[in-house]
Tab-separated table of C-alpha atoms and ligand atoms in Angstrom:
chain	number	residue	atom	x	y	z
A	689	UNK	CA	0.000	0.000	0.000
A	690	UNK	CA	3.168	2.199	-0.909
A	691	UNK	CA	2.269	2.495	-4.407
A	692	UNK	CA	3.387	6.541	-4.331
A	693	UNK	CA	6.585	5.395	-3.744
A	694	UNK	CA	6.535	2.845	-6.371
A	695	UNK	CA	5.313	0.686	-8.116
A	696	UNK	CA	6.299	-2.920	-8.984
A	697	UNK	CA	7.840	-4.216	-12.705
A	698	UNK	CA	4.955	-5.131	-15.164
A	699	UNK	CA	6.156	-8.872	-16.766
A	700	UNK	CA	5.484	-7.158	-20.041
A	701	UNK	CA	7.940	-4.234	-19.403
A	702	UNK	CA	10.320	-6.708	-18.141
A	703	UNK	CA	9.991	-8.817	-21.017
A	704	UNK	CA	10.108	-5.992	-23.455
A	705	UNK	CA	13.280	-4.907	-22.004
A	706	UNK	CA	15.339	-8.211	-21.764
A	707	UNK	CA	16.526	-7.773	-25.539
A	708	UNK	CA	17.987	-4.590	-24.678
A	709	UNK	CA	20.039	-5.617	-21.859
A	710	UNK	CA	21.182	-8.875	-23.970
A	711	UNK	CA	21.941	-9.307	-27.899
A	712	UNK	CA	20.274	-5.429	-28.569
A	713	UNK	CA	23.139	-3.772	-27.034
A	714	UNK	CA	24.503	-1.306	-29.820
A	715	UNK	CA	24.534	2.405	-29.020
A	716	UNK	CA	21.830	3.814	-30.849
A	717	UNK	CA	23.805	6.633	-31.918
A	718	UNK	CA	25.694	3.993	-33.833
A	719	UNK	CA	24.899	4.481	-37.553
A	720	UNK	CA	25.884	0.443	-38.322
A	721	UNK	CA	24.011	-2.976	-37.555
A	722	UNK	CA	24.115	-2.481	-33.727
A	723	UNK	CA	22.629	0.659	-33.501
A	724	UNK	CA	19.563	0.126	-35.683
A	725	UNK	CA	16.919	-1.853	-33.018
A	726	UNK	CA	17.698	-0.126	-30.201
A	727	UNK	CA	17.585	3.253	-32.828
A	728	UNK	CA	14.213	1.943	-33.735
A	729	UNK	CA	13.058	1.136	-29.987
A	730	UNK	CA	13.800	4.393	-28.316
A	731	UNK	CA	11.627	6.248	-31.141
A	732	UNK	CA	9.094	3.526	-31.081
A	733	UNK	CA	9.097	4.610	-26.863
A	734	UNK	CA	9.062	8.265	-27.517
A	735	UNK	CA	5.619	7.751	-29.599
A	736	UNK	CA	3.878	5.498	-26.915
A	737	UNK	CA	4.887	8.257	-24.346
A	738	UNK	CA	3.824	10.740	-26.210
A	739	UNK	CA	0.442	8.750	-27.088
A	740	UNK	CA	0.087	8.614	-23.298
A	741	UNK	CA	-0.128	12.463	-22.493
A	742	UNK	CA	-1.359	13.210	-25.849
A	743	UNK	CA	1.890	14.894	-26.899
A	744	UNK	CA	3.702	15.287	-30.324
A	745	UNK	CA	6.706	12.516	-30.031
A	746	UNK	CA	9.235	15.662	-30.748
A	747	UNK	CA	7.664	16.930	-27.755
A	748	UNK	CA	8.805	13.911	-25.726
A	749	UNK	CA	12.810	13.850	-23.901
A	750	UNK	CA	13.783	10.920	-22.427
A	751	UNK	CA	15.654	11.721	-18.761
A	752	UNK	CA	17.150	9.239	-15.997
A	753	UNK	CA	13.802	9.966	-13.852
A	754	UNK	CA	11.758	13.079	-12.551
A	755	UNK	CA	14.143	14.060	-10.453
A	756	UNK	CA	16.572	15.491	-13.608
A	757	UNK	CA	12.904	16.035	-15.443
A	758	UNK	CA	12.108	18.639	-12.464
A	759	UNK	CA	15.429	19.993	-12.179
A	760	UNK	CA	15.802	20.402	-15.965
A	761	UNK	CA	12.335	22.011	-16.163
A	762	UNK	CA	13.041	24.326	-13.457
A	763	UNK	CA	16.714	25.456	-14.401
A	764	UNK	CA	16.415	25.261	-18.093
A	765	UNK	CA	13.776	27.665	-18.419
A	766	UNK	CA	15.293	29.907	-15.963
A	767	UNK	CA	18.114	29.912	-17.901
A	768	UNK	CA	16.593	30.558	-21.430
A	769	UNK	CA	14.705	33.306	-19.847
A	770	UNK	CA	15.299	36.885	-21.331
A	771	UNK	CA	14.645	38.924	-17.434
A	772	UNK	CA	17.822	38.117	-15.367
A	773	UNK	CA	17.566	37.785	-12.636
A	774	UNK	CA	14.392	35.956	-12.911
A	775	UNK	CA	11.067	35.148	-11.111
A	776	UNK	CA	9.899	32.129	-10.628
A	777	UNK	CA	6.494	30.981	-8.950
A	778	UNK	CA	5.946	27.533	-6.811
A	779	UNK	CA	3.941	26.224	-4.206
A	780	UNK	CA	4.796	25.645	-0.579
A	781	UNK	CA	3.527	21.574	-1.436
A	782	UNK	CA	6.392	20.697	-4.286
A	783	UNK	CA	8.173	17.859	-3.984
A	784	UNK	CA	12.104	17.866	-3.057
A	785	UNK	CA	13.229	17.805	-6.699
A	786	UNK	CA	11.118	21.171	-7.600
A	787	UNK	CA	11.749	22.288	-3.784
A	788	UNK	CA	15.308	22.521	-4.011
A	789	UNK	CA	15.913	23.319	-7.231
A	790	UNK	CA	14.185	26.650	-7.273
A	791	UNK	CA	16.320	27.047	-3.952
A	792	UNK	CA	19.530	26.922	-5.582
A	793	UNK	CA	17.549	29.443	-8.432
A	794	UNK	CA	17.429	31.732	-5.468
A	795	UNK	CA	20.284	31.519	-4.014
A	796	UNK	CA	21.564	32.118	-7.598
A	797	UNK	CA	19.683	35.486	-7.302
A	798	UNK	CA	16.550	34.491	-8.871
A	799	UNK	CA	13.453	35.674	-7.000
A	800	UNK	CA	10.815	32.629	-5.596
A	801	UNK	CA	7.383	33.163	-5.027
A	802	UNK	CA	6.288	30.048	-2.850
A	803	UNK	CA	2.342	30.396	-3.064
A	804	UNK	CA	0.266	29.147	0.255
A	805	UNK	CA	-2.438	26.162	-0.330
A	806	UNK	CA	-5.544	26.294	1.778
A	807	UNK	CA	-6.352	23.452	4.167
A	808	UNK	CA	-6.815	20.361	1.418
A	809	UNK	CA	-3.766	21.512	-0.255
A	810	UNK	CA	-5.027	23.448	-3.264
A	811	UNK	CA	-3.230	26.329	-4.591
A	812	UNK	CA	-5.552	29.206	-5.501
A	813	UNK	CA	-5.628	30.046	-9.721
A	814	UNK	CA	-6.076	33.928	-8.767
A	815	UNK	CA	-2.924	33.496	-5.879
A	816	UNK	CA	-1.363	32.669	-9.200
A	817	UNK	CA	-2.101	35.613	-10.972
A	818	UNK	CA	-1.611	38.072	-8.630
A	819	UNK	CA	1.655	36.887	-8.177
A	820	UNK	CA	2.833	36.986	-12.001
A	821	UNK	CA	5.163	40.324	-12.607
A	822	UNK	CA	6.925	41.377	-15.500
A	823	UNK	CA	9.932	38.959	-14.448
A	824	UNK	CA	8.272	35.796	-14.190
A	825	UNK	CA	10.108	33.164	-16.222
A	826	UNK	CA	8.633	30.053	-15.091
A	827	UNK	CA	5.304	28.870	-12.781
A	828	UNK	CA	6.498	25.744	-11.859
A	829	UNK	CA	3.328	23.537	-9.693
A	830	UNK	CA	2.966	19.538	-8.835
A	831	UNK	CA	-0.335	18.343	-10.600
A	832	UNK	CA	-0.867	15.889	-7.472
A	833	UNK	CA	1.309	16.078	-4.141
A	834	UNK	CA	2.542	12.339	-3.615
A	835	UNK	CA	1.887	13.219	0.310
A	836	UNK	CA	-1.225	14.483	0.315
A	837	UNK	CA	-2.464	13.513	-3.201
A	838	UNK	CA	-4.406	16.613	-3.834
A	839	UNK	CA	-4.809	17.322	-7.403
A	840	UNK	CA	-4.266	20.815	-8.357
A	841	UNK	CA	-6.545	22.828	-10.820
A	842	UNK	CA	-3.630	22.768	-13.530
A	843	UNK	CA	-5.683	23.965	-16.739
A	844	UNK	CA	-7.141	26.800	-14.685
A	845	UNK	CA	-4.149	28.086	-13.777
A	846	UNK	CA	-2.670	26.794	-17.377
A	847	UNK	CA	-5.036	29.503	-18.423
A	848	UNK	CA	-3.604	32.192	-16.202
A	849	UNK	CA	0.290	31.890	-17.399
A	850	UNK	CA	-1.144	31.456	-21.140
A	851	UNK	CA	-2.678	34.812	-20.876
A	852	UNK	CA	0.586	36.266	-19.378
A	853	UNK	CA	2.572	34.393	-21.892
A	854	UNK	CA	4.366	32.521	-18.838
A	855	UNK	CA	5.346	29.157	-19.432
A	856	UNK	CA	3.771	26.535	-16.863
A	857	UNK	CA	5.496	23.206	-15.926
A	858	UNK	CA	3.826	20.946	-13.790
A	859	UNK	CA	5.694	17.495	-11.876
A	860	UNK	CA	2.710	14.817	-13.095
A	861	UNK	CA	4.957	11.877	-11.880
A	862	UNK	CA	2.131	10.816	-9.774
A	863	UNK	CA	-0.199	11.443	-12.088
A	864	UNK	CA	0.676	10.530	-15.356
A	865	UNK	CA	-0.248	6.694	-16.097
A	866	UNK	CA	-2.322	6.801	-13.143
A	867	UNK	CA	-5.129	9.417	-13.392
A	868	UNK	CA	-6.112	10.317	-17.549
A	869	UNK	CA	-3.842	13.167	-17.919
A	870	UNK	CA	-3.901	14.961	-21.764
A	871	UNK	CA	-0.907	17.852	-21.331
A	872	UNK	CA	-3.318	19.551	-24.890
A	873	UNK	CA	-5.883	19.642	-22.944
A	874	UNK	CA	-4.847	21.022	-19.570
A	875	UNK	CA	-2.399	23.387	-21.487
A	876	UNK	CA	0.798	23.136	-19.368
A	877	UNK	CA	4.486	23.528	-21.347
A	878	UNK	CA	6.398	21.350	-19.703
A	879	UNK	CA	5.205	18.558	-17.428
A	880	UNK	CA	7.804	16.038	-16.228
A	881	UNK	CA	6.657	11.756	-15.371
A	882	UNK	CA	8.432	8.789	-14.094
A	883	UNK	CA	8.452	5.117	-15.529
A	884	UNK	CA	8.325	3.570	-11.815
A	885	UNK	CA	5.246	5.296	-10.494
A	886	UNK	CA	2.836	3.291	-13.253
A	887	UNK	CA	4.934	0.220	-13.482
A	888	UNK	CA	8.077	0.614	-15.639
A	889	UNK	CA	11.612	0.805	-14.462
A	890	UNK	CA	13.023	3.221	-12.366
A	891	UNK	CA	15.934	5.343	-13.441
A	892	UNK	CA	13.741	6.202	-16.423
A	893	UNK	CA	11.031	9.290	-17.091
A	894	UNK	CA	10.691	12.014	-18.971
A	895	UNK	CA	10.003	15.881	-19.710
A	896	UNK	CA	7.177	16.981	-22.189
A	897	UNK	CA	8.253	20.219	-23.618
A	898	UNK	CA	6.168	21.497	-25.847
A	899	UNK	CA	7.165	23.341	-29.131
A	900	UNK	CA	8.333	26.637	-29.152
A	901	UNK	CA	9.176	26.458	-25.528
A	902	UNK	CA	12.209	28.069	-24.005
A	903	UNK	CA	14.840	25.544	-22.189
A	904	UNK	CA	18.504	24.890	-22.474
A	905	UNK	CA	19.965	21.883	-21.531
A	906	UNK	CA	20.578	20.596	-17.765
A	907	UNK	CA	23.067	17.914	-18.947
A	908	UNK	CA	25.316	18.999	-22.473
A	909	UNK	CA	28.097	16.901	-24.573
A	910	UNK	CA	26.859	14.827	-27.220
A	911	UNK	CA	23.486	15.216	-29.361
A	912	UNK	CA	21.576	12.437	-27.878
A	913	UNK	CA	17.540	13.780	-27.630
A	914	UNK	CA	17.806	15.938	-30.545
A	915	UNK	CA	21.063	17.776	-29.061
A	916	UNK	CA	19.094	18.921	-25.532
A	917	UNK	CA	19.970	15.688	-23.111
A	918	UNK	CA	22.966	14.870	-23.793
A	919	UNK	CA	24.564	11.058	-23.260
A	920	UNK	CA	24.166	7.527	-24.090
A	921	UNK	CA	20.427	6.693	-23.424
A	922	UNK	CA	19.453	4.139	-21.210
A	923	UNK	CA	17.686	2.309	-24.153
A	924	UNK	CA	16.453	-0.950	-22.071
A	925	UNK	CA	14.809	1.454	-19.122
A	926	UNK	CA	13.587	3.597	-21.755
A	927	UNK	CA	12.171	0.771	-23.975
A	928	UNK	CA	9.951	-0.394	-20.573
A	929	UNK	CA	8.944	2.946	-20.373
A	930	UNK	CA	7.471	3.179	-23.214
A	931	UNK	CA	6.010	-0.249	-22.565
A	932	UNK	CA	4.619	1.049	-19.652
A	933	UNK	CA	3.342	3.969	-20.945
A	934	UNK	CA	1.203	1.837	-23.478
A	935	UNK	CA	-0.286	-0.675	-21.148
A	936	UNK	CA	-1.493	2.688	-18.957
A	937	UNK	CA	-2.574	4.205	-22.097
A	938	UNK	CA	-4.988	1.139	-22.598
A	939	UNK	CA	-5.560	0.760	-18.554
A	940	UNK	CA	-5.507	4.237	-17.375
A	941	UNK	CA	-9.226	4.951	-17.236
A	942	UNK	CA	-10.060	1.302	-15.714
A	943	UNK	CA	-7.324	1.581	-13.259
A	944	UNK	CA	-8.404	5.235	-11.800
A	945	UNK	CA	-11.946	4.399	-11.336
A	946	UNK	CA	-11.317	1.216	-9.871
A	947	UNK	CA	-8.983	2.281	-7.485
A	948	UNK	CA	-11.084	5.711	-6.191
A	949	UNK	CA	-13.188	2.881	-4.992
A	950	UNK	CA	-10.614	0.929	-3.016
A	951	UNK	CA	-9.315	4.210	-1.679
A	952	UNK	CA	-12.852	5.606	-0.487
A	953	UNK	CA	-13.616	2.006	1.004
A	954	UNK	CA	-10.251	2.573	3.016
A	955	UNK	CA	-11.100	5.858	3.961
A	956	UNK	CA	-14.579	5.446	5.219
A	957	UNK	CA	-13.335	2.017	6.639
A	958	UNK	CA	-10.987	3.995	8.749
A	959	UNK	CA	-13.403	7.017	9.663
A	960	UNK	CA	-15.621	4.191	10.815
A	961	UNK	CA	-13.484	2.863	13.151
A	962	UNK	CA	-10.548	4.675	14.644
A	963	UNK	CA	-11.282	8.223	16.309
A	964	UNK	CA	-9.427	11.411	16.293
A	965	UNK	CA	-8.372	11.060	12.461
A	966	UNK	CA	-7.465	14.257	10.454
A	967	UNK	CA	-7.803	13.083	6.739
A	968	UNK	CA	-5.285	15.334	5.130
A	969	UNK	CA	-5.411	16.311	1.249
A	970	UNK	CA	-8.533	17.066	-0.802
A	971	UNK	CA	-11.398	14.786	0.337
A	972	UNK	CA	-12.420	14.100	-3.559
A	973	UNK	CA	-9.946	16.056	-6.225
A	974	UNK	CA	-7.418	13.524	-4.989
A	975	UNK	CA	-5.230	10.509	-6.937
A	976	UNK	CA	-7.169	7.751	-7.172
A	977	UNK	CA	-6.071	4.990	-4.108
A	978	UNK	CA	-4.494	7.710	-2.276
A	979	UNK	CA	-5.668	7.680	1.205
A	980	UNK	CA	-3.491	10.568	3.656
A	981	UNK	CA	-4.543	11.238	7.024
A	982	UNK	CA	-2.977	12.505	10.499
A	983	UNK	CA	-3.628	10.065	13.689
A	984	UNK	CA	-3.877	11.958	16.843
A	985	UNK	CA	-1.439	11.250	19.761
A	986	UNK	CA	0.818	8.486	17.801
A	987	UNK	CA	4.235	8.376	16.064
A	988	UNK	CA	3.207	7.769	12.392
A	989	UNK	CA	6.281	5.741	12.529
A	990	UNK	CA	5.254	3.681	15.116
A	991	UNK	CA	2.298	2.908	13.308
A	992	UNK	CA	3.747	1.777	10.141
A	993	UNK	CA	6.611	-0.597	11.857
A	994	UNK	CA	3.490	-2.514	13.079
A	995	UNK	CA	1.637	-3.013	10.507
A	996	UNK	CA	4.755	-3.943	8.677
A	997	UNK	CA	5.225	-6.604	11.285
A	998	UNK	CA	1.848	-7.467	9.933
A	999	UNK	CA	2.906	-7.877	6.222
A	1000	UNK	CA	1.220	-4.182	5.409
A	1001	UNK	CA	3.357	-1.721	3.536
A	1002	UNK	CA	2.838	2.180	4.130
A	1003	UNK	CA	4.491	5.702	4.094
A	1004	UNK	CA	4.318	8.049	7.156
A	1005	UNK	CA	5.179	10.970	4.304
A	1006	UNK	CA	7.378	10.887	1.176
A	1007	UNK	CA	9.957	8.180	1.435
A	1008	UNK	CA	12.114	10.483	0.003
A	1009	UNK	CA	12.951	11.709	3.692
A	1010	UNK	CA	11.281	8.777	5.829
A	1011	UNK	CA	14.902	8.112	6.980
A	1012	UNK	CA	15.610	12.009	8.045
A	1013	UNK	CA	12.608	11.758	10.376
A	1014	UNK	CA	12.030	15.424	9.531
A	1015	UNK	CA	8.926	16.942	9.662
A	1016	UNK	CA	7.141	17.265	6.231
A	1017	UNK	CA	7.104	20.665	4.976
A	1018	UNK	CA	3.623	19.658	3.103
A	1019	UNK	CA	2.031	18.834	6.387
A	1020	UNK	CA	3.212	22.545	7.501
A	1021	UNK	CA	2.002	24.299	4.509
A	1022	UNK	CA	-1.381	22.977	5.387
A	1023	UNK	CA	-1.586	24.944	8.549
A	1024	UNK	CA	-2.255	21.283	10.501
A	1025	UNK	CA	-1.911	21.900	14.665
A	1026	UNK	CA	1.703	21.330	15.761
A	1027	UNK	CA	2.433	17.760	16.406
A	1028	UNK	CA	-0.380	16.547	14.671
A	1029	UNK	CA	2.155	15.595	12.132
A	1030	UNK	CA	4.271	13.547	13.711
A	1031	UNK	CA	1.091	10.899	13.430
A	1032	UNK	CA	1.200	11.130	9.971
A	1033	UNK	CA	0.233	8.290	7.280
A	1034	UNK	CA	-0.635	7.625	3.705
A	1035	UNK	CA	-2.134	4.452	2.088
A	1036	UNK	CA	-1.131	4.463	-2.162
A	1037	UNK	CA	-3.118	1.595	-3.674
A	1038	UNK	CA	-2.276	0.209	-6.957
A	1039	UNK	CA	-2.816	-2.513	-9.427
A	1040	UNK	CA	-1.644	-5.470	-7.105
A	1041	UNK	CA	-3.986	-4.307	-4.109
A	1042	UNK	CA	-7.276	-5.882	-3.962
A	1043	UNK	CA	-10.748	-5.178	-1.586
A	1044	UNK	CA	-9.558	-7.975	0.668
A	1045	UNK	CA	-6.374	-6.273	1.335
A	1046	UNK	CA	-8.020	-2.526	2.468
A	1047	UNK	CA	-10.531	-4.822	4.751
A	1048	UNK	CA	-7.664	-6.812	6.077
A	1049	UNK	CA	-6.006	-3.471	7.049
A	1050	UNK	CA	-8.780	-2.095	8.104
A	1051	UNK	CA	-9.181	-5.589	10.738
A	1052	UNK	CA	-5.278	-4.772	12.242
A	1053	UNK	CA	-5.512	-1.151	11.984
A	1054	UNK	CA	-7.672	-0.072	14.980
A	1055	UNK	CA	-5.773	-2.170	17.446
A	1056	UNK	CA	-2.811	-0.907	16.836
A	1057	UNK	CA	-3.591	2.628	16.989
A	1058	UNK	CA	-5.412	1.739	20.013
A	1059	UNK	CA	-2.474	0.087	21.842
A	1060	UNK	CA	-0.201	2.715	20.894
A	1061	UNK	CA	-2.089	5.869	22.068
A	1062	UNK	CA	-3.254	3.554	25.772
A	1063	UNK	CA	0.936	3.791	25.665
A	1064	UNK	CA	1.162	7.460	24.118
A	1065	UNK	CA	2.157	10.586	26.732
A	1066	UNK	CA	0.830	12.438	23.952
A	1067	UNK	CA	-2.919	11.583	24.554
A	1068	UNK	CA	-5.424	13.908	26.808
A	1069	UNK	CA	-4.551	12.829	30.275
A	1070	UNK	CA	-1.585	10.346	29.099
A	1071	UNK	CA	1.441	9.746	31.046
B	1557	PMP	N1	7.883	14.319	-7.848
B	1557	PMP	C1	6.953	13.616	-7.197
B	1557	PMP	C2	5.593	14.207	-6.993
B	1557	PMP	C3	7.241	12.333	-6.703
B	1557	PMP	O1	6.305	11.655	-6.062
B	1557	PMP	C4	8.542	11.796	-6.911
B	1557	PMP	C5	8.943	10.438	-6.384
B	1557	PMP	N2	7.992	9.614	-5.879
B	1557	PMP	C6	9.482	12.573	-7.610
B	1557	PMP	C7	9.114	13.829	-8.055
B	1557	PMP	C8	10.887	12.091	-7.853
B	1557	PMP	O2	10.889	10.943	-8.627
B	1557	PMP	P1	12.239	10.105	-8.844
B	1557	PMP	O3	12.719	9.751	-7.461
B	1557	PMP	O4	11.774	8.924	-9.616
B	1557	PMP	O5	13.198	10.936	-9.577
């Protein structure tokens, strides 16, 4: 139930992949024998991607994840951008990869606007136009938070920076392959996805940049990706990408719907029976299996070693600092009361989960919480 984090290896990407790692090894730079399939492969992945989001497949650059999709978003249009020093507008919700890249922007000298969400996590379209000058280079804005999986009203605010002639990037890696998302239709310029978060590799994603859109390169030397990413590509993780991006293409709708329904039998299974919850994250504009939520007077931490002892996998917030033990800057931006935090948990669902597993964690769940807050100092009149 840690499908944010990621997701397991489809046999078909696997399989798809195994030539590439084995007899298909030629560089497909190469212009002889060895370089032709895997030539063929990547461009054959670059469409299916493409078909995915609805993109143009010149529109599509392969990276090594969305961590360098992000980064090269972020500092690549900065870069490009004709007002030096630059602004550049965010939320207080990004994830680490937009987070600290548009630090090092300002620390650089750019200015950051880092725009408040209200209490489900939504940024405000008119926050974002009141907060476009003559400077602005870049609106850069997660389309779902993986921590609170609140989806963000992207083609609203797509609208906005259109009108101002600002581009908009926007980190879909949760979303993309998981919840229908056409980067036409919601009118963003760049939008950055990962291969591992709808069953591809990981090591492998990309960054949609549409036509006409400013960006120099994050990583330069040779003229792999039509000159703009430069080195040799990682042609077996991008080949299961693009596997990966066709299976969602043909499973995308299916899988969203039926997975709001696991997630809302969670919730409500939890509501139902374990007080003093604070569900955090937009009750319904959320990712589909994405269940977030605050438990009063426990460690979130404590929580999920047990129910790991129980053979259940959760997050207590992005596993990207789950080993830090720091407190999650997303919970803060929410305005949650101090401490409340530290109880925090999410529940991602994906493909593998079924309606026995949510009832079978919602049979160890209560007991757990129970035995931990009888224990807790933290509780009204605890020790
Ligand atoms: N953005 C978001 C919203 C994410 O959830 C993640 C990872 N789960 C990333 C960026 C970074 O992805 P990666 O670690 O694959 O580079």
């Amino acid at each position: 139930m840690d499908h944010a984090s990621t997701t397991p290896l489809r046999p078909e990407v696997l399989a798809a992949m195994l030539p590439f790692l084995g007899e298909e090894f030629g560089n497909p730079s190469s212009l002889h024998y060895f370089g032709r399939r895997p030539h063929e492969a990547l461009e054959q992945a670059r469409a299916s991607v493409a078909s995915l989001i609805n993109a143009k497949a010149e529109e599509v650059f392969f990276t090594s994840g969305a961590t360098e999709a992000n980064n090269w978003a972020i500092k690549g249009v900065a870069a490009a951008a004709r007002h030096r020093p630059a602004h550049v507008i965010t939320s207080a919700i990004e994830h680490y990869s937009v987070l600290h890249a548009v630090k090092t922007l300002q620390r650089q000298g750019a200015r950051v606007t880092f725009l408040p969400v209200d209490r489900y996590g939504l940024v405000s379209p008119r926050s974002v136009a009141e907060a476009i000058d003559d400077d602005t280079a870049l609106i850069t804005l997660t389309h779902a938070s993986n921590e609170i999986g609140t989806i963000e009203p992207v083609a609203e605010v797509a609208e906005i920076a259109r009108a101002h002639k600002v581009p908009l990037h926007i980190d879909a890696t949760q979303t993309i392959g998981n919840v229908p998302t056409d980067v036409a239709a919601l009118g963003v310029d760049l939008a950055t996805l990962a291969g591992h978060q709808f069953y591809g590799p990981k090591g492998t994603g990309a960054l949609f940049v549409r036509k006409g859109t400013r960006l120099l390169p994050l990583l330069e030397g040779g003229l792999q990706e039509s000159g703009r990413r430069a080195g040799t590509e990682n042609v077996a993780g991008i080949v299961g990408l693009g596997r990966a991006a066709e299976l969602a293409a043909a499973e995308v709708q299916q899988r969203a719907e039926r997975l709001s329904v696991l997630r809302d039998r969670l919730r409500e299974g939890l509501e139902a029976r374990i007080p003093d919850l604070a569900f955090t994250g937009h009750p319904t504009q959320r990712l589909p299996g994405h269940v977030s939520l605050c438990i009063h007077y426990v460690e979130g931490e404590s929580v999920l070693l047990m129910l790991d002892a129980k053979g259940i996998a959760a997050a207590s917030g992005s596993s990207c600092t789950s080993r830090a033990l720091k407190s999650s800057h997303v919970l803060e931006a929410l305005g949650l009361e101090p401490g409340l935090a530290n109880g925090s948990a999410m529940f991602s669902l994906g493909d593998g989960n079924t309606a026995e597993d949510v009832d079978y964690l919602l049979e160890v769940m209560p007991p757990i919480v129970e035995r931990l807050r009888a224990m807790s100092p933290l509780r009204p009149g605890g020790n």
